[in-house]
Short mmCIF file of C-alpha atoms in Angstrom, two decimals:
data_model
loop_
_atom_site.label_atom_id
_atom_site.label_comp_id
_atom_site.label_asym_id
_atom_site.label_seq_id
_atom_site.Cartn_x
_atom_site.Cartn_y
_atom_site.Cartn_z
CA MET A 1 101.93 170.26 108.25
CA ARG A 2 101.08 171.59 111.67
CA GLU A 3 101.49 175.19 110.47
CA PHE A 4 99.04 174.49 107.64
CA LEU A 5 96.49 172.98 110.03
CA TYR A 6 96.91 175.95 112.35
CA PHE A 7 96.29 178.28 109.41
CA LEU A 8 93.09 176.40 108.52
CA ALA A 9 91.96 176.68 112.13
CA ARG A 10 92.59 180.44 112.16
CA ALA A 11 90.83 180.92 108.84
CA GLY A 12 87.94 178.72 109.97
CA ILE A 13 87.34 181.04 112.93
CA ALA A 14 88.24 184.39 111.34
CA LEU A 15 86.06 184.10 108.22
CA PRO A 16 82.78 183.39 110.07
CA LEU A 17 83.60 186.23 112.47
CA PHE A 18 84.19 188.53 109.52
CA LEU A 19 80.79 187.67 108.02
CA LEU A 20 79.01 187.85 111.38
CA THR A 21 80.57 191.24 112.16
CA TRP A 22 79.61 192.63 108.75
CA ILE A 23 76.02 191.36 108.95
CA THR A 24 75.66 192.80 112.46
CA ALA A 25 77.16 196.16 111.52
CA TYR A 26 75.34 196.57 108.21
CA TYR A 27 71.91 195.05 108.83
CA ILE A 28 71.38 195.45 112.55
CA PHE A 29 73.17 198.71 113.34
CA ASN A 30 72.61 200.19 109.84
CA ILE A 31 76.22 201.30 109.45
CA GLN A 32 77.20 202.41 105.94
CA PHE A 33 78.45 199.66 103.68
CA PHE A 34 82.05 200.94 103.43
CA TYR A 35 82.44 201.38 107.18
CA SER A 36 80.71 198.08 107.91
CA ILE A 37 83.29 196.37 105.68
CA LEU A 38 86.13 198.03 107.62
CA ILE A 39 84.60 196.93 110.90
CA ALA A 40 84.13 193.41 109.54
CA ILE A 41 87.78 193.24 108.44
CA ALA A 42 88.86 194.25 111.92
CA GLY A 43 86.47 191.67 113.35
CA GLY A 44 88.17 188.95 111.31
CA VAL A 45 91.80 190.09 111.27
CA ILE A 46 92.15 190.72 115.01
CA PRO A 47 91.00 187.22 116.03
CA PHE A 48 93.11 185.72 113.22
CA TYR A 49 96.36 187.19 114.55
CA LEU A 50 95.38 186.76 118.18
CA ILE A 51 94.87 183.03 117.59
CA LYS A 52 98.13 182.93 115.63
CA TRP A 53 99.95 184.41 118.62
CA PHE A 54 98.53 181.78 120.98
CA GLN A 55 99.38 179.01 118.50
CA HIS A 56 102.94 180.31 118.23
CA ARG A 57 103.28 180.32 122.02
CA SER A 58 101.96 176.76 122.06
CA ILE A 59 104.59 175.70 119.52
CA LEU A 60 107.38 177.28 121.55
CA ARG A 61 106.21 175.53 124.72
CA SER A 62 106.03 172.17 122.95
CA TYR A 63 109.58 172.58 121.61
CA LYS A 64 110.85 174.16 124.86
CA LEU A 65 112.46 177.00 122.92
CA SER A 66 112.45 180.76 123.29
CA ALA A 67 111.04 182.93 120.51
CA GLN A 68 114.56 184.07 119.58
CA GLU A 69 115.85 180.48 119.44
CA TYR A 70 112.93 179.33 117.31
CA GLN A 71 113.35 182.20 114.86
CA TYR A 72 117.10 181.54 114.66
CA ILE A 73 116.57 177.85 113.93
CA GLN A 74 113.86 178.52 111.34
CA GLN A 75 116.14 180.92 109.51
CA ASN A 76 118.91 178.33 109.41
CA LEU A 77 116.43 175.74 108.13
CA LYS A 78 115.44 178.09 105.30
CA ASP A 79 119.09 178.58 104.37
CA ALA A 80 119.68 174.82 104.53
CA GLN A 81 116.67 174.17 102.27
CA LYS A 82 118.22 176.33 99.54
CA LYS A 83 121.53 174.48 99.85
CA LEU A 84 119.78 171.11 99.69
CA SER A 85 117.96 172.15 96.51
CA ARG A 86 121.27 173.20 95.00
CA LEU A 87 122.86 169.92 96.11
CA GLN A 88 120.08 167.85 94.55
CA GLY A 89 120.22 169.85 91.32
CA ARG A 90 123.91 169.08 90.92
CA MET A 91 123.24 165.34 91.06
CA PHE A 92 121.47 165.41 87.68
CA GLN A 93 124.51 166.97 86.02
CA ILE A 94 126.64 163.87 86.67
CA ARG A 95 127.00 161.27 83.95
CA SER A 96 128.95 158.73 85.99
CA LEU A 97 126.61 156.18 87.64
CA SER A 98 128.96 155.58 90.56
CA ALA A 99 129.32 159.30 91.23
CA MET A 100 125.55 159.76 90.88
CA ARG A 101 124.93 157.06 93.49
CA GLN A 102 127.44 158.74 95.77
CA PHE A 103 125.75 162.12 95.31
CA ASN A 104 122.37 160.48 95.89
CA ASP A 105 123.52 158.98 99.21
CA LEU A 106 124.91 162.35 100.24
CA THR A 107 121.64 164.10 99.40
CA LYS A 108 119.51 161.46 101.17
CA LEU A 109 121.53 161.69 104.38
CA SER A 110 121.39 165.48 104.28
CA ARG A 111 117.62 165.49 103.75
CA LYS A 112 117.07 163.00 106.57
CA ILE A 113 118.99 165.19 109.02
CA PHE A 114 117.09 168.24 107.78
CA ALA A 115 113.72 166.45 108.15
CA VAL A 116 114.48 165.34 111.73
CA VAL A 117 115.43 168.88 112.78
CA LYS A 118 112.47 170.44 110.97
CA LYS A 119 110.13 168.10 112.84
CA ASP A 120 111.83 168.75 116.18
CA PRO A 121 113.72 172.11 116.01
CA LYS A 122 115.36 171.59 119.39
CA ARG A 123 117.54 168.92 117.78
CA PHE A 124 119.17 171.67 115.73
CA TYR A 125 121.75 172.00 118.48
CA LEU A 126 122.68 168.32 117.99
CA ALA A 127 123.29 168.94 114.29
CA GLU A 128 125.04 172.31 114.29
CA ARG A 129 128.10 170.86 112.53
CA PHE A 130 125.83 169.69 109.73
CA PHE A 131 124.22 173.11 109.23
CA PHE A 132 127.38 175.19 109.64
CA TYR A 133 130.05 172.91 108.18
CA HIS A 134 129.08 169.62 106.56
CA LEU A 135 126.28 170.96 104.36
CA ASP A 136 128.45 173.81 103.08
CA SER A 137 131.25 171.34 102.39
CA ALA A 138 128.85 169.06 100.50
CA VAL A 139 127.66 171.92 98.28
CA GLU A 140 131.20 173.16 97.68
CA LEU A 141 132.53 169.69 96.81
CA THR A 142 129.66 168.82 94.48
CA ASP A 143 130.07 172.17 92.74
CA LYS A 144 133.76 171.44 92.28
CA TYR A 145 133.11 167.91 91.05
CA THR A 146 130.46 168.87 88.50
CA THR A 147 132.60 171.73 87.21
CA LEU A 148 135.51 169.35 86.61
CA ALA A 149 133.33 166.52 85.29
CA VAL A 150 131.89 168.59 82.44
CA GLN A 151 135.28 169.75 81.20
CA PRO A 152 135.99 168.45 77.67
CA ILE A 153 139.64 167.86 78.54
CA LYS A 154 140.33 165.07 81.05
CA ASN A 155 144.07 165.24 81.66
CA LYS A 156 145.86 163.61 84.58
CA GLU A 157 145.40 166.66 86.81
CA VAL A 158 141.64 166.80 86.24
CA LEU A 159 141.24 163.05 86.79
CA THR A 160 143.28 163.24 90.00
CA SER A 161 141.13 166.11 91.26
CA LEU A 162 137.96 164.16 90.47
CA ASP A 163 139.27 161.12 92.31
CA ASP A 164 140.31 163.20 95.34
CA THR A 165 136.91 164.87 95.42
CA ARG A 166 135.12 161.49 95.37
CA LYS A 167 137.28 160.27 98.25
CA THR A 168 136.50 163.42 100.24
CA LEU A 169 132.80 162.96 99.53
CA LEU A 170 133.03 159.41 100.91
CA ASP A 171 134.53 160.77 104.11
CA LEU A 172 131.78 163.38 104.21
CA ASN A 173 129.14 160.66 103.84
CA SER A 174 130.58 158.93 106.89
CA SER A 175 130.43 162.18 108.85
CA LEU A 176 126.81 162.69 107.81
CA GLU A 177 125.93 159.18 108.98
CA GLU A 178 127.39 160.06 112.38
CA GLU A 179 125.41 163.31 112.40
CA LEU A 180 122.21 161.43 111.63
CA MET A 181 122.85 158.94 114.43
CA ASN A 182 123.55 161.85 116.74
CA VAL A 183 120.22 163.57 116.10
CA LEU A 184 118.41 160.23 116.40
CA THR A 185 120.07 159.31 119.71
CA ASN A 186 117.00 160.09 121.80
CA ASP A 187 114.76 158.04 119.51
CA ILE A 188 117.12 155.08 119.65
CA ASP A 189 117.38 155.26 123.44
CA THR A 190 113.61 155.50 123.75
CA LEU A 191 113.16 152.50 121.47
CA ARG A 192 115.63 150.47 123.51
CA VAL A 193 113.79 151.29 126.73
CA GLU A 194 110.47 150.33 125.16
CA LEU A 195 111.93 147.05 123.89
CA ASP A 196 113.37 146.27 127.33
CA LEU A 197 110.00 146.96 128.95
CA ALA A 198 108.22 144.81 126.38
CA GLN A 199 110.64 141.94 127.01
CA MET A 200 110.19 142.27 130.78
CA ASN A 201 106.40 142.18 130.37
CA LEU A 202 106.66 139.09 128.19
CA GLN A 203 108.88 137.37 130.74
CA ARG A 204 106.49 138.23 133.57
CA GLY A 205 103.59 136.90 131.52
CA GLN A 206 105.39 133.65 130.91
CA GLN A 207 106.33 133.33 134.58
CA SER A 208 102.71 133.96 135.58
CA ARG A 209 101.47 131.29 133.23
CA GLU A 210 104.07 128.84 134.50
CA GLY A 211 103.07 129.62 138.11
CA ILE A 212 99.41 128.91 137.32
CA GLU A 213 100.28 125.64 135.63
#
């Protein structure tokens, strides 16, 4: 969302500058139309990318990340987005309601972790196991499950494999819950501090009222 707003801000400045530069070059300095257009493009493009550079620096400062770190995290988020789409697509291939609910929980937890890190990229380092291990395991297991589930023959071996996969997915869900709590640790701690402060203020207010009475 912030990137989109930043883009609108850049466009809102660059387009008027483009028009102003062209009008100045063509009508005031009587420069030929073709060359005035080139000058106008430069007058719009240069400020556009200059503002973009300052906005990017502002983002890095707000996240307290280096340019290399930010680029590295964004690339991993792009890769994770593709895996999440694949994970969600697999859910609709399951006919079992219990397995579908299990896949749905797995997808929801994964998307919540992804959303937290996307909003605050620095938290990527708190969820590295999710991006480099748990998400890959989720995709691999769901692929395996859906492949077995659509087989026309359901012998003992296939049924055992399906059951083992469901059990492993349950364990994976538990791991994802821990990952989510891990990336939300700072928020939980902040909330606890705010609640403690609010309770202290309430107690002081009550004591003040009692003292007055």
